Amino acid sequence: MDAPEPDQTPFEAVSAQTTRLGRIYQSYLDKSTPYTAYRWIGTAVLLLLFFLRIVVAQGWYIVCYSLGIYLLNLFLAFLQPKIDPSLTQDEDLEDGDAGSSLPTKKDEEFRPFIRRLPEFKFWHSSTRAIAISFLCTWFSIFNVPVFWPVLVVYFLILFSLTMRRQIQHMIKYRYVPFSFGKARYDQRSGH
């Protein structure tokens, strides 16, 4: 009357399926890595659908505001260098070594701009946040009644102040996080 022991416990079976689904998801992420433009177009379409849902439903403004703050936070991390020059400059002054700043002359060593948040992680986090926010708009518990013009004005003020501070930081420490305005040299001639 003893039943044979199962090969896996229910927890192990769920864990195995979760691991399998995680690997499939990661393989799709890996396959999408070289298609930067298509990934961002898909994210823009998802964001457009989210905004369309907000406008048509006339609600969930707090979800939209939260998404805006999160995307602003991600964008600022995307613009900042991995090693903040203001922090390293403070450390260098304490140590008496002022030579590890960004290169300013032609003969100084070139140091590439390394982002705090790489482009792929920025895209992945943004897309995931937009998808979660879109999902939240289908549940009435997240539809908190607020006066949305106040949220829009507050977001615009917050955006302008943080971007102004970030641009001043970029000017002060002479770094440009984008490559489309930088000079390109021919590899064959060495210039």
Short mmCIF file of N, CA and C in Angstrom, two decimals:
data_model
loop_
_atom_site.label_atom_id
_atom_site.label_comp_id
_atom_site.label_asym_id
_atom_site.label_seq_id
_atom_site.Cartn_x
_atom_site.Cartn_y
_atom_site.Cartn_z
N MET A 1 0.80 -1.19 0.00
CA MET A 1 0.00 0.00 0.00
C MET A 1 0.85 1.25 0.00
N ASP A 2 2.10 1.08 0.08
CA ASP A 2 2.98 2.24 0.02
C ASP A 2 3.13 2.69 -1.43
N ALA A 3 2.88 3.98 -1.62
CA ALA A 3 3.06 4.56 -2.95
C ALA A 3 4.54 4.83 -3.18
N PRO A 4 4.97 4.72 -4.42
CA PRO A 4 6.39 5.01 -4.67
C PRO A 4 6.69 6.49 -4.42
N GLU A 5 7.88 6.72 -3.97
CA GLU A 5 8.31 8.09 -3.68
C GLU A 5 8.44 8.86 -4.99
N PRO A 6 7.92 10.10 -5.04
CA PRO A 6 8.10 10.89 -6.25
C PRO A 6 9.56 11.29 -6.42
N ASP A 7 9.95 11.47 -7.68
CA ASP A 7 11.34 11.83 -7.96
C ASP A 7 11.69 13.22 -7.44
N GLN A 8 10.71 14.12 -7.49
CA GLN A 8 10.95 15.50 -7.05
C GLN A 8 9.85 15.93 -6.10
N THR A 9 10.23 16.77 -5.18
CA THR A 9 9.22 17.39 -4.33
C THR A 9 8.55 18.49 -5.14
N PRO A 10 7.37 18.95 -4.72
CA PRO A 10 6.72 20.04 -5.46
C PRO A 10 7.59 21.30 -5.54
N PHE A 11 8.31 21.61 -4.49
CA PHE A 11 9.19 22.77 -4.50
C PHE A 11 10.29 22.63 -5.55
N GLU A 12 10.89 21.43 -5.64
CA GLU A 12 11.94 21.21 -6.63
C GLU A 12 11.39 21.29 -8.05
N ALA A 13 10.16 20.82 -8.26
CA ALA A 13 9.54 20.88 -9.59
C ALA A 13 9.29 22.34 -10.00
N VAL A 14 8.77 23.14 -9.07
CA VAL A 14 8.53 24.56 -9.36
C VAL A 14 9.85 25.27 -9.59
N SER A 15 10.84 24.95 -8.78
CA SER A 15 12.16 25.56 -8.93
C SER A 15 12.78 25.21 -10.27
N ALA A 16 12.63 23.97 -10.71
CA ALA A 16 13.18 23.55 -12.00
C ALA A 16 12.48 24.28 -13.14
N GLN A 17 11.16 24.44 -13.07
CA GLN A 17 10.43 25.16 -14.11
C GLN A 17 10.79 26.64 -14.13
N THR A 18 10.94 27.22 -12.95
CA THR A 18 11.34 28.63 -12.87
C THR A 18 12.72 28.83 -13.48
N THR A 19 13.64 27.93 -13.19
CA THR A 19 14.98 28.01 -13.75
C THR A 19 14.93 27.86 -15.27
N ARG A 20 14.13 26.94 -15.77
CA ARG A 20 14.00 26.72 -17.20
C ARG A 20 13.43 27.97 -17.89
N LEU A 21 12.38 28.56 -17.31
CA LEU A 21 11.79 29.78 -17.88
C LEU A 21 12.77 30.95 -17.82
N GLY A 22 13.54 31.04 -16.75
CA GLY A 22 14.55 32.08 -16.63
C GLY A 22 15.62 31.96 -17.71
N ARG A 23 16.00 30.74 -18.02
CA ARG A 23 17.00 30.53 -19.08
C ARG A 23 16.45 30.90 -20.45
N ILE A 24 15.19 30.55 -20.70
CA ILE A 24 14.57 30.92 -21.97
C ILE A 24 14.49 32.43 -22.10
N TYR A 25 14.06 33.10 -21.02
CA TYR A 25 13.98 34.57 -21.01
C TYR A 25 15.36 35.18 -21.25
N GLN A 26 16.38 34.65 -20.60
CA GLN A 26 17.74 35.17 -20.77
C GLN A 26 18.25 34.93 -22.19
N SER A 27 17.88 33.81 -22.80
CA SER A 27 18.32 33.56 -24.18
C SER A 27 17.69 34.57 -25.13
N TYR A 28 16.41 34.93 -24.91
CA TYR A 28 15.79 35.96 -25.75
C TYR A 28 16.44 37.32 -25.52
N LEU A 29 16.78 37.63 -24.28
CA LEU A 29 17.50 38.88 -24.01
C LEU A 29 18.85 38.90 -24.72
N ASP A 30 19.56 37.78 -24.67
CA ASP A 30 20.86 37.69 -25.32
C ASP A 30 20.74 37.85 -26.84
N LYS A 31 19.69 37.27 -27.41
CA LYS A 31 19.49 37.38 -28.86
C LYS A 31 19.12 38.81 -29.27
N SER A 32 18.48 39.57 -28.37
CA SER A 32 18.05 40.93 -28.71
C SER A 32 19.16 41.97 -28.50
N THR A 33 20.25 41.60 -27.90
CA THR A 33 21.31 42.55 -27.56
C THR A 33 21.83 43.36 -28.76
N PRO A 34 22.13 42.76 -29.90
CA PRO A 34 22.70 43.59 -30.98
C PRO A 34 21.70 44.51 -31.68
N TYR A 35 20.41 44.33 -31.43
CA TYR A 35 19.39 45.10 -32.15
C TYR A 35 18.93 46.30 -31.31
N THR A 36 19.84 47.23 -31.11
CA THR A 36 19.58 48.38 -30.23
C THR A 36 18.40 49.22 -30.71
N ALA A 37 18.37 49.56 -31.97
CA ALA A 37 17.30 50.43 -32.48
C ALA A 37 15.93 49.74 -32.35
N TYR A 38 15.87 48.47 -32.69
CA TYR A 38 14.59 47.75 -32.61
C TYR A 38 14.12 47.61 -31.17
N ARG A 39 15.06 47.40 -30.25
CA ARG A 39 14.68 47.30 -28.83
C ARG A 39 14.07 48.60 -28.36
N TRP A 40 14.70 49.74 -28.70
CA TRP A 40 14.20 51.03 -28.25
C TRP A 40 12.89 51.40 -28.96
N ILE A 41 12.73 50.99 -30.21
CA ILE A 41 11.45 51.22 -30.89
C ILE A 41 10.34 50.45 -30.19
N GLY A 42 10.61 49.21 -29.81
CA GLY A 42 9.62 48.41 -29.07
C GLY A 42 9.28 49.05 -27.73
N THR A 43 10.27 49.58 -27.05
CA THR A 43 10.02 50.26 -25.77
C THR A 43 9.20 51.52 -25.97
N ALA A 44 9.50 52.27 -27.04
CA ALA A 44 8.74 53.48 -27.33
C ALA A 44 7.28 53.15 -27.65
N VAL A 45 7.05 52.06 -28.39
CA VAL A 45 5.69 51.64 -28.69
C VAL A 45 4.96 51.25 -27.40
N LEU A 46 5.64 50.52 -26.53
CA LEU A 46 5.03 50.14 -25.25
C LEU A 46 4.72 51.38 -24.41
N LEU A 47 5.61 52.37 -24.40
CA LEU A 47 5.37 53.61 -23.67
C LEU A 47 4.19 54.38 -24.28
N LEU A 48 4.09 54.38 -25.60
CA LEU A 48 2.97 55.03 -26.27
C LEU A 48 1.65 54.34 -25.90
N LEU A 49 1.65 53.02 -25.87
CA LEU A 49 0.45 52.29 -25.44
C LEU A 49 0.09 52.61 -23.99
N PHE A 50 1.11 52.75 -23.15
CA PHE A 50 0.86 53.10 -21.75
C PHE A 50 0.22 54.49 -21.65
N PHE A 51 0.79 55.47 -22.36
CA PHE A 51 0.22 56.82 -22.33
C PHE A 51 -1.19 56.85 -22.92
N LEU A 52 -1.40 56.07 -23.96
CA LEU A 52 -2.73 55.98 -24.55
C LEU A 52 -3.72 55.40 -23.54
N ARG A 53 -3.29 54.41 -22.80
CA ARG A 53 -4.14 53.82 -21.76
C ARG A 53 -4.46 54.86 -20.68
N ILE A 54 -3.49 55.66 -20.28
CA ILE A 54 -3.70 56.70 -19.25
C ILE A 54 -4.71 57.74 -19.76
N VAL A 55 -4.55 58.17 -21.00
CA VAL A 55 -5.42 59.21 -21.56
C VAL A 55 -6.85 58.68 -21.74
N VAL A 56 -6.98 57.48 -22.27
CA VAL A 56 -8.31 56.92 -22.52
C VAL A 56 -9.02 56.60 -21.21
N ALA A 57 -8.32 56.05 -20.25
CA ALA A 57 -8.94 55.64 -18.98
C ALA A 57 -9.16 56.82 -18.04
N GLN A 58 -8.48 57.95 -18.27
CA GLN A 58 -8.61 59.13 -17.41
C GLN A 58 -8.33 58.79 -15.94
N GLY A 59 -7.24 58.12 -15.69
CA GLY A 59 -6.89 57.76 -14.32
C GLY A 59 -5.47 57.22 -14.25
N TRP A 60 -5.12 56.68 -13.11
CA TRP A 60 -3.82 56.09 -12.84
C TRP A 60 -2.69 57.09 -13.04
N TYR A 61 -2.94 58.33 -12.66
CA TYR A 61 -1.92 59.38 -12.84
C TYR A 61 -0.74 59.18 -11.89
N ILE A 62 -1.01 58.61 -10.73
CA ILE A 62 0.09 58.39 -9.78
C ILE A 62 1.02 57.29 -10.29
N VAL A 63 0.48 56.32 -11.02
CA VAL A 63 1.31 55.29 -11.63
C VAL A 63 2.18 55.92 -12.72
N CYS A 64 1.58 56.80 -13.49
CA CYS A 64 2.32 57.50 -14.55
C CYS A 64 3.42 58.38 -13.95
N TYR A 65 3.11 59.07 -12.88
CA TYR A 65 4.10 59.92 -12.20
C TYR A 65 5.24 59.08 -11.64
N SER A 66 4.90 57.96 -11.02
CA SER A 66 5.93 57.07 -10.46
C SER A 66 6.83 56.53 -11.56
N LEU A 67 6.23 56.16 -12.68
CA LEU A 67 7.03 55.69 -13.81
C LEU A 67 7.96 56.79 -14.31
N GLY A 68 7.45 58.01 -14.40
CA GLY A 68 8.28 59.13 -14.84
C GLY A 68 9.47 59.37 -13.93
N ILE A 69 9.25 59.31 -12.62
CA ILE A 69 10.35 59.50 -11.66
C ILE A 69 11.37 58.38 -11.79
N TYR A 70 10.89 57.15 -11.96
CA TYR A 70 11.81 56.01 -12.09
C TYR A 70 12.62 56.12 -13.38
N LEU A 71 11.97 56.48 -14.49
CA LEU A 71 12.69 56.62 -15.75
C LEU A 71 13.69 57.77 -15.70
N LEU A 72 13.35 58.85 -15.00
CA LEU A 72 14.30 59.95 -14.81
C LEU A 72 15.52 59.48 -14.02
N ASN A 73 15.29 58.69 -12.99
CA ASN A 73 16.38 58.15 -12.19
C ASN A 73 17.28 57.25 -13.04
N LEU A 74 16.68 56.40 -13.88
CA LEU A 74 17.46 55.55 -14.76
C LEU A 74 18.26 56.38 -15.77
N PHE A 75 17.63 57.41 -16.32
CA PHE A 75 18.30 58.26 -17.30
C PHE A 75 19.50 58.98 -16.70
N LEU A 76 19.36 59.45 -15.47
CA LEU A 76 20.48 60.11 -14.80
C LEU A 76 21.62 59.14 -14.56
N ALA A 77 21.30 57.90 -14.18
CA ALA A 77 22.35 56.89 -13.99
C ALA A 77 23.01 56.56 -15.33
N PHE A 78 22.25 56.61 -16.41
CA PHE A 78 22.78 56.36 -17.74
C PHE A 78 23.75 57.46 -18.17
N LEU A 79 23.48 58.70 -17.77
CA LEU A 79 24.33 59.83 -18.15
C LEU A 79 25.60 59.95 -17.32
N GLN A 80 25.60 59.37 -16.14
CA GLN A 80 26.73 59.57 -15.23
C GLN A 80 27.83 58.55 -15.49
N PRO A 81 29.08 58.96 -15.26
CA PRO A 81 30.18 58.01 -15.40
C PRO A 81 30.19 57.01 -14.24
N LYS A 82 30.76 55.85 -14.50
CA LYS A 82 30.81 54.81 -13.48
C LYS A 82 31.59 55.29 -12.26
N ILE A 83 32.68 55.97 -12.52
CA ILE A 83 33.48 56.54 -11.43
C ILE A 83 33.28 58.04 -11.48
N ASP A 84 32.62 58.57 -10.50
CA ASP A 84 32.28 60.00 -10.49
C ASP A 84 33.54 60.82 -10.30
N PRO A 85 33.84 61.72 -11.25
CA PRO A 85 35.07 62.52 -11.13
C PRO A 85 35.08 63.44 -9.92
N SER A 86 33.92 63.88 -9.46
CA SER A 86 33.90 64.76 -8.30
C SER A 86 34.31 63.99 -7.04
N LEU A 87 33.93 62.72 -6.95
CA LEU A 87 34.33 61.92 -5.79
C LEU A 87 35.80 61.56 -5.84
N THR A 88 36.29 61.21 -7.02
CA THR A 88 37.71 60.86 -7.12
C THR A 88 38.59 62.09 -6.94
N GLN A 89 38.11 63.26 -7.36
CA GLN A 89 38.88 64.49 -7.15
C GLN A 89 38.99 64.80 -5.66
N ASP A 90 37.89 64.61 -4.93
CA ASP A 90 37.93 64.82 -3.48
C ASP A 90 38.89 63.86 -2.81
N GLU A 91 38.88 62.60 -3.25
CA GLU A 91 39.77 61.61 -2.68
C GLU A 91 41.23 61.93 -3.02
N ASP A 92 41.46 62.40 -4.26
CA ASP A 92 42.82 62.74 -4.68
C ASP A 92 43.36 63.92 -3.87
N LEU A 93 42.53 64.89 -3.58
CA LEU A 93 42.98 66.03 -2.79
C LEU A 93 43.32 65.60 -1.37
N GLU A 94 42.55 64.64 -0.84
CA GLU A 94 42.86 64.14 0.51
C GLU A 94 44.17 63.36 0.50
N ASP A 95 44.41 62.58 -0.58
CA ASP A 95 45.62 61.77 -0.66
C ASP A 95 46.82 62.57 -1.16
N GLY A 96 46.60 63.77 -1.66
CA GLY A 96 47.69 64.58 -2.19
C GLY A 96 48.01 64.26 -3.63
N ASP A 97 47.16 63.46 -4.32
CA ASP A 97 47.40 63.09 -5.70
C ASP A 97 46.33 63.73 -6.56
N ALA A 98 46.67 64.76 -7.28
CA ALA A 98 45.70 65.45 -8.13
C ALA A 98 45.83 65.03 -9.58
N GLY A 99 46.52 63.91 -9.87
CA GLY A 99 46.78 63.53 -11.25
C GLY A 99 45.79 62.55 -11.85
N SER A 100 44.77 62.15 -11.16
CA SER A 100 43.88 61.14 -11.72
C SER A 100 42.57 61.73 -12.22
N SER A 101 42.59 62.96 -12.69
CA SER A 101 41.39 63.58 -13.25
C SER A 101 41.28 63.19 -14.72
N LEU A 102 40.22 63.63 -15.38
CA LEU A 102 40.03 63.33 -16.79
C LEU A 102 41.09 64.04 -17.62
N PRO A 103 41.49 63.42 -18.74
CA PRO A 103 42.54 64.05 -19.55
C PRO A 103 42.04 65.35 -20.19
N THR A 104 42.88 66.37 -20.17
CA THR A 104 42.52 67.67 -20.73
C THR A 104 43.46 68.10 -21.84
N LYS A 105 44.60 67.45 -21.98
CA LYS A 105 45.57 67.81 -23.00
C LYS A 105 45.75 66.67 -23.98
N LYS A 106 46.37 66.97 -25.10
CA LYS A 106 46.52 66.00 -26.17
C LYS A 106 47.40 64.82 -25.75
N ASP A 107 48.47 65.06 -24.97
CA ASP A 107 49.38 63.97 -24.62
C ASP A 107 48.91 63.15 -23.42
N GLU A 108 47.83 63.52 -22.77
CA GLU A 108 47.37 62.74 -21.62
C GLU A 108 46.69 61.46 -22.08
N GLU A 109 46.66 60.50 -21.18
CA GLU A 109 46.09 59.19 -21.50
C GLU A 109 44.59 59.30 -21.75
N PHE A 110 44.13 58.58 -22.78
CA PHE A 110 42.70 58.53 -23.10
C PHE A 110 42.00 57.55 -22.16
N ARG A 111 40.92 58.00 -21.58
CA ARG A 111 40.10 57.13 -20.73
C ARG A 111 38.70 57.14 -21.29
N PRO A 112 38.20 56.00 -21.73
CA PRO A 112 36.87 55.98 -22.33
C PRO A 112 35.79 56.25 -21.29
N PHE A 113 34.66 56.74 -21.77
CA PHE A 113 33.53 57.02 -20.89
C PHE A 113 32.82 55.71 -20.60
N ILE A 114 32.81 55.32 -19.34
CA ILE A 114 32.11 54.11 -18.91
C ILE A 114 30.92 54.55 -18.08
N ARG A 115 29.76 54.13 -18.50
CA ARG A 115 28.53 54.56 -17.84
C ARG A 115 28.30 53.83 -16.53
N ARG A 116 27.61 54.53 -15.62
CA ARG A 116 27.19 53.90 -14.38
C ARG A 116 26.13 52.83 -14.67
N LEU A 117 25.22 53.14 -15.59
CA LEU A 117 24.19 52.20 -16.01
C LEU A 117 24.35 51.98 -17.51
N PRO A 118 24.80 50.80 -17.93
CA PRO A 118 25.00 50.54 -19.36
C PRO A 118 23.68 50.62 -20.14
N GLU A 119 23.80 50.81 -21.44
CA GLU A 119 22.62 51.00 -22.29
C GLU A 119 21.66 49.83 -22.22
N PHE A 120 22.17 48.60 -22.25
CA PHE A 120 21.29 47.43 -22.24
C PHE A 120 20.51 47.34 -20.94
N LYS A 121 21.18 47.59 -19.82
CA LYS A 121 20.47 47.55 -18.53
C LYS A 121 19.47 48.69 -18.42
N PHE A 122 19.81 49.84 -18.99
CA PHE A 122 18.88 50.97 -19.04
C PHE A 122 17.63 50.59 -19.82
N TRP A 123 17.83 49.98 -20.99
CA TRP A 123 16.70 49.54 -21.80
C TRP A 123 15.86 48.49 -21.08
N HIS A 124 16.53 47.50 -20.53
CA HIS A 124 15.82 46.40 -19.88
C HIS A 124 15.02 46.90 -18.68
N SER A 125 15.61 47.72 -17.85
CA SER A 125 14.90 48.26 -16.68
C SER A 125 13.75 49.17 -17.10
N SER A 126 13.96 49.97 -18.12
CA SER A 126 12.90 50.87 -18.61
C SER A 126 11.73 50.07 -19.16
N THR A 127 12.02 49.09 -19.98
CA THR A 127 10.96 48.29 -20.59
C THR A 127 10.19 47.52 -19.53
N ARG A 128 10.90 46.96 -18.59
CA ARG A 128 10.24 46.21 -17.51
C ARG A 128 9.36 47.13 -16.67
N ALA A 129 9.84 48.34 -16.37
CA ALA A 129 9.06 49.29 -15.58
C ALA A 129 7.81 49.74 -16.33
N ILE A 130 7.94 49.98 -17.64
CA ILE A 130 6.78 50.38 -18.43
C ILE A 130 5.76 49.25 -18.48
N ALA A 131 6.23 48.02 -18.65
CA ALA A 131 5.31 46.88 -18.70
C ALA A 131 4.58 46.69 -17.35
N ILE A 132 5.30 46.84 -16.26
CA ILE A 132 4.67 46.72 -14.94
C ILE A 132 3.67 47.85 -14.72
N SER A 133 4.03 49.06 -15.13
CA SER A 133 3.11 50.20 -15.00
C SER A 133 1.86 50.00 -15.85
N PHE A 134 2.04 49.49 -17.05
CA PHE A 134 0.90 49.20 -17.92
C PHE A 134 -0.01 48.16 -17.27
N LEU A 135 0.59 47.16 -16.67
CA LEU A 135 -0.19 46.13 -15.97
C LEU A 135 -0.94 46.72 -14.77
N CYS A 136 -0.32 47.66 -14.08
CA CYS A 136 -0.96 48.30 -12.92
C CYS A 136 -2.19 49.10 -13.31
N THR A 137 -2.24 49.59 -14.55
CA THR A 137 -3.39 50.39 -14.96
C THR A 137 -4.65 49.56 -15.16
N TRP A 138 -4.54 48.27 -15.05
CA TRP A 138 -5.72 47.42 -15.20
C TRP A 138 -6.32 47.03 -13.85
N PHE A 139 -5.74 47.53 -12.76
CA PHE A 139 -6.26 47.23 -11.42
C PHE A 139 -6.68 48.54 -10.75
N SER A 140 -7.90 48.58 -10.28
CA SER A 140 -8.44 49.82 -9.73
C SER A 140 -7.80 50.23 -8.41
N ILE A 141 -7.12 49.31 -7.75
CA ILE A 141 -6.47 49.64 -6.48
C ILE A 141 -5.36 50.69 -6.69
N PHE A 142 -4.78 50.72 -7.89
CA PHE A 142 -3.71 51.68 -8.18
C PHE A 142 -4.23 53.00 -8.72
N ASN A 143 -5.54 53.12 -8.88
CA ASN A 143 -6.12 54.35 -9.39
C ASN A 143 -6.42 55.29 -8.23
N VAL A 144 -5.39 55.93 -7.72
CA VAL A 144 -5.51 56.85 -6.59
C VAL A 144 -5.94 58.21 -7.15
N PRO A 145 -7.02 58.79 -6.62
CA PRO A 145 -7.45 60.08 -7.15
C PRO A 145 -6.49 61.21 -6.74
N VAL A 146 -5.91 61.84 -7.75
CA VAL A 146 -5.01 62.97 -7.53
C VAL A 146 -5.32 64.04 -8.57
N PHE A 147 -4.91 65.26 -8.28
CA PHE A 147 -5.05 66.36 -9.23
C PHE A 147 -3.82 66.33 -10.12
N TRP A 148 -3.97 65.79 -11.33
CA TRP A 148 -2.82 65.50 -12.18
C TRP A 148 -2.03 66.71 -12.62
N PRO A 149 -2.60 67.92 -12.79
CA PRO A 149 -1.73 69.04 -13.19
C PRO A 149 -0.62 69.35 -12.18
N VAL A 150 -0.90 69.12 -10.90
CA VAL A 150 0.13 69.33 -9.88
C VAL A 150 1.28 68.35 -10.09
N LEU A 151 0.95 67.09 -10.41
CA LEU A 151 1.99 66.09 -10.65
C LEU A 151 2.82 66.45 -11.88
N VAL A 152 2.17 66.95 -12.93
CA VAL A 152 2.89 67.32 -14.14
C VAL A 152 3.85 68.48 -13.85
N VAL A 153 3.37 69.50 -13.17
CA VAL A 153 4.21 70.66 -12.85
C VAL A 153 5.37 70.24 -11.95
N TYR A 154 5.08 69.42 -10.95
CA TYR A 154 6.14 68.96 -10.04
C TYR A 154 7.18 68.13 -10.80
N PHE A 155 6.72 67.27 -11.70
CA PHE A 155 7.66 66.46 -12.48
C PHE A 155 8.53 67.34 -13.37
N LEU A 156 7.93 68.33 -14.03
CA LEU A 156 8.70 69.22 -14.90
C LEU A 156 9.73 70.03 -14.13
N ILE A 157 9.37 70.48 -12.94
CA ILE A 157 10.34 71.20 -12.10
C ILE A 157 11.46 70.27 -11.67
N LEU A 158 11.11 69.07 -11.24
CA LEU A 158 12.11 68.09 -10.82
C LEU A 158 13.03 67.73 -11.99
N PHE A 159 12.46 67.52 -13.16
CA PHE A 159 13.25 67.19 -14.35
C PHE A 159 14.21 68.32 -14.71
N SER A 160 13.72 69.54 -14.73
CA SER A 160 14.58 70.66 -15.12
C SER A 160 15.70 70.88 -14.11
N LEU A 161 15.41 70.77 -12.82
CA LEU A 161 16.46 70.97 -11.81
C LEU A 161 17.52 69.88 -11.86
N THR A 162 17.10 68.63 -11.99
CA THR A 162 18.08 67.54 -12.00
C THR A 162 18.90 67.54 -13.28
N MET A 163 18.27 67.85 -14.41
CA MET A 163 19.03 67.89 -15.66
C MET A 163 19.99 69.08 -15.68
N ARG A 164 19.57 70.20 -15.11
CA ARG A 164 20.47 71.35 -15.04
C ARG A 164 21.70 71.02 -14.20
N ARG A 165 21.47 70.36 -13.07
CA ARG A 165 22.59 69.96 -12.22
C ARG A 165 23.49 68.96 -12.93
N GLN A 166 22.89 68.02 -13.68
CA GLN A 166 23.68 67.02 -14.39
C GLN A 166 24.50 67.66 -15.51
N ILE A 167 23.92 68.58 -16.23
CA ILE A 167 24.64 69.26 -17.31
C ILE A 167 25.78 70.11 -16.74
N GLN A 168 25.55 70.78 -15.62
CA GLN A 168 26.62 71.54 -14.98
C GLN A 168 27.76 70.61 -14.54
N HIS A 169 27.41 69.43 -14.05
CA HIS A 169 28.41 68.45 -13.64
C HIS A 169 29.22 67.99 -14.86
N MET A 170 28.53 67.76 -15.98
CA MET A 170 29.20 67.34 -17.21
C MET A 170 30.15 68.42 -17.71
N ILE A 171 29.74 69.67 -17.63
CA ILE A 171 30.59 70.77 -18.07
C ILE A 171 31.78 70.95 -17.14
N LYS A 172 31.54 70.87 -15.85
CA LYS A 172 32.62 71.08 -14.87
C LYS A 172 33.72 70.03 -15.01
N TYR A 173 33.33 68.76 -15.18
CA TYR A 173 34.33 67.69 -15.24
C TYR A 173 34.63 67.24 -16.67
N ARG A 174 34.14 67.98 -17.65
CA ARG A 174 34.47 67.80 -19.06
C ARG A 174 34.29 66.37 -19.55
N TYR A 175 33.10 65.85 -19.45
CA TYR A 175 32.81 64.56 -20.06
C TYR A 175 31.51 64.66 -20.85
N VAL A 176 31.47 63.91 -21.94
CA VAL A 176 30.29 63.86 -22.81
C VAL A 176 29.87 62.40 -22.90
N PRO A 177 28.66 62.08 -22.43
CA PRO A 177 28.26 60.68 -22.42
C PRO A 177 27.77 60.15 -23.76
N PHE A 178 27.78 60.97 -24.80
CA PHE A 178 27.30 60.54 -26.11
C PHE A 178 28.44 60.57 -27.11
N SER A 179 28.39 59.70 -28.09
CA SER A 179 29.48 59.61 -29.05
C SER A 179 29.15 60.24 -30.40
N PHE A 180 27.91 60.71 -30.62
CA PHE A 180 27.56 61.22 -31.94
C PHE A 180 28.16 62.58 -32.24
N GLY A 181 28.67 63.31 -31.28
CA GLY A 181 29.27 64.60 -31.54
C GLY A 181 30.79 64.57 -31.48
N LYS A 182 31.35 63.41 -31.24
CA LYS A 182 32.81 63.30 -31.08
C LYS A 182 33.48 63.05 -32.42
N ALA A 183 34.74 63.46 -32.52
CA ALA A 183 35.50 63.27 -33.75
C ALA A 183 35.80 61.80 -33.96
N ARG A 184 35.74 61.38 -35.23
CA ARG A 184 36.07 59.99 -35.59
C ARG A 184 37.33 60.02 -36.44
N TYR A 185 38.20 59.07 -36.20
CA TYR A 185 39.47 59.02 -36.90
C TYR A 185 39.53 57.79 -37.78
N ASP A 186 40.18 57.93 -38.92
CA ASP A 186 40.35 56.83 -39.83
C ASP A 186 41.37 55.86 -39.23
N GLN A 187 41.03 54.59 -39.17
CA GLN A 187 41.90 53.61 -38.53
C GLN A 187 43.12 53.29 -39.41
N ARG A 188 42.99 53.41 -40.74
CA ARG A 188 44.09 53.07 -41.63
C ARG A 188 45.23 54.10 -41.59
N SER A 189 44.85 55.38 -41.50
CA SER A 189 45.89 56.41 -41.56
C SER A 189 46.46 56.75 -40.17
N GLY A 190 45.80 56.27 -39.12
CA GLY A 190 46.32 56.55 -37.78
C GLY A 190 45.94 57.89 -37.24
N HIS A 191 45.07 58.64 -37.93
CA HIS A 191 44.64 59.97 -37.48
C HIS A 191 43.25 59.89 -36.95
#
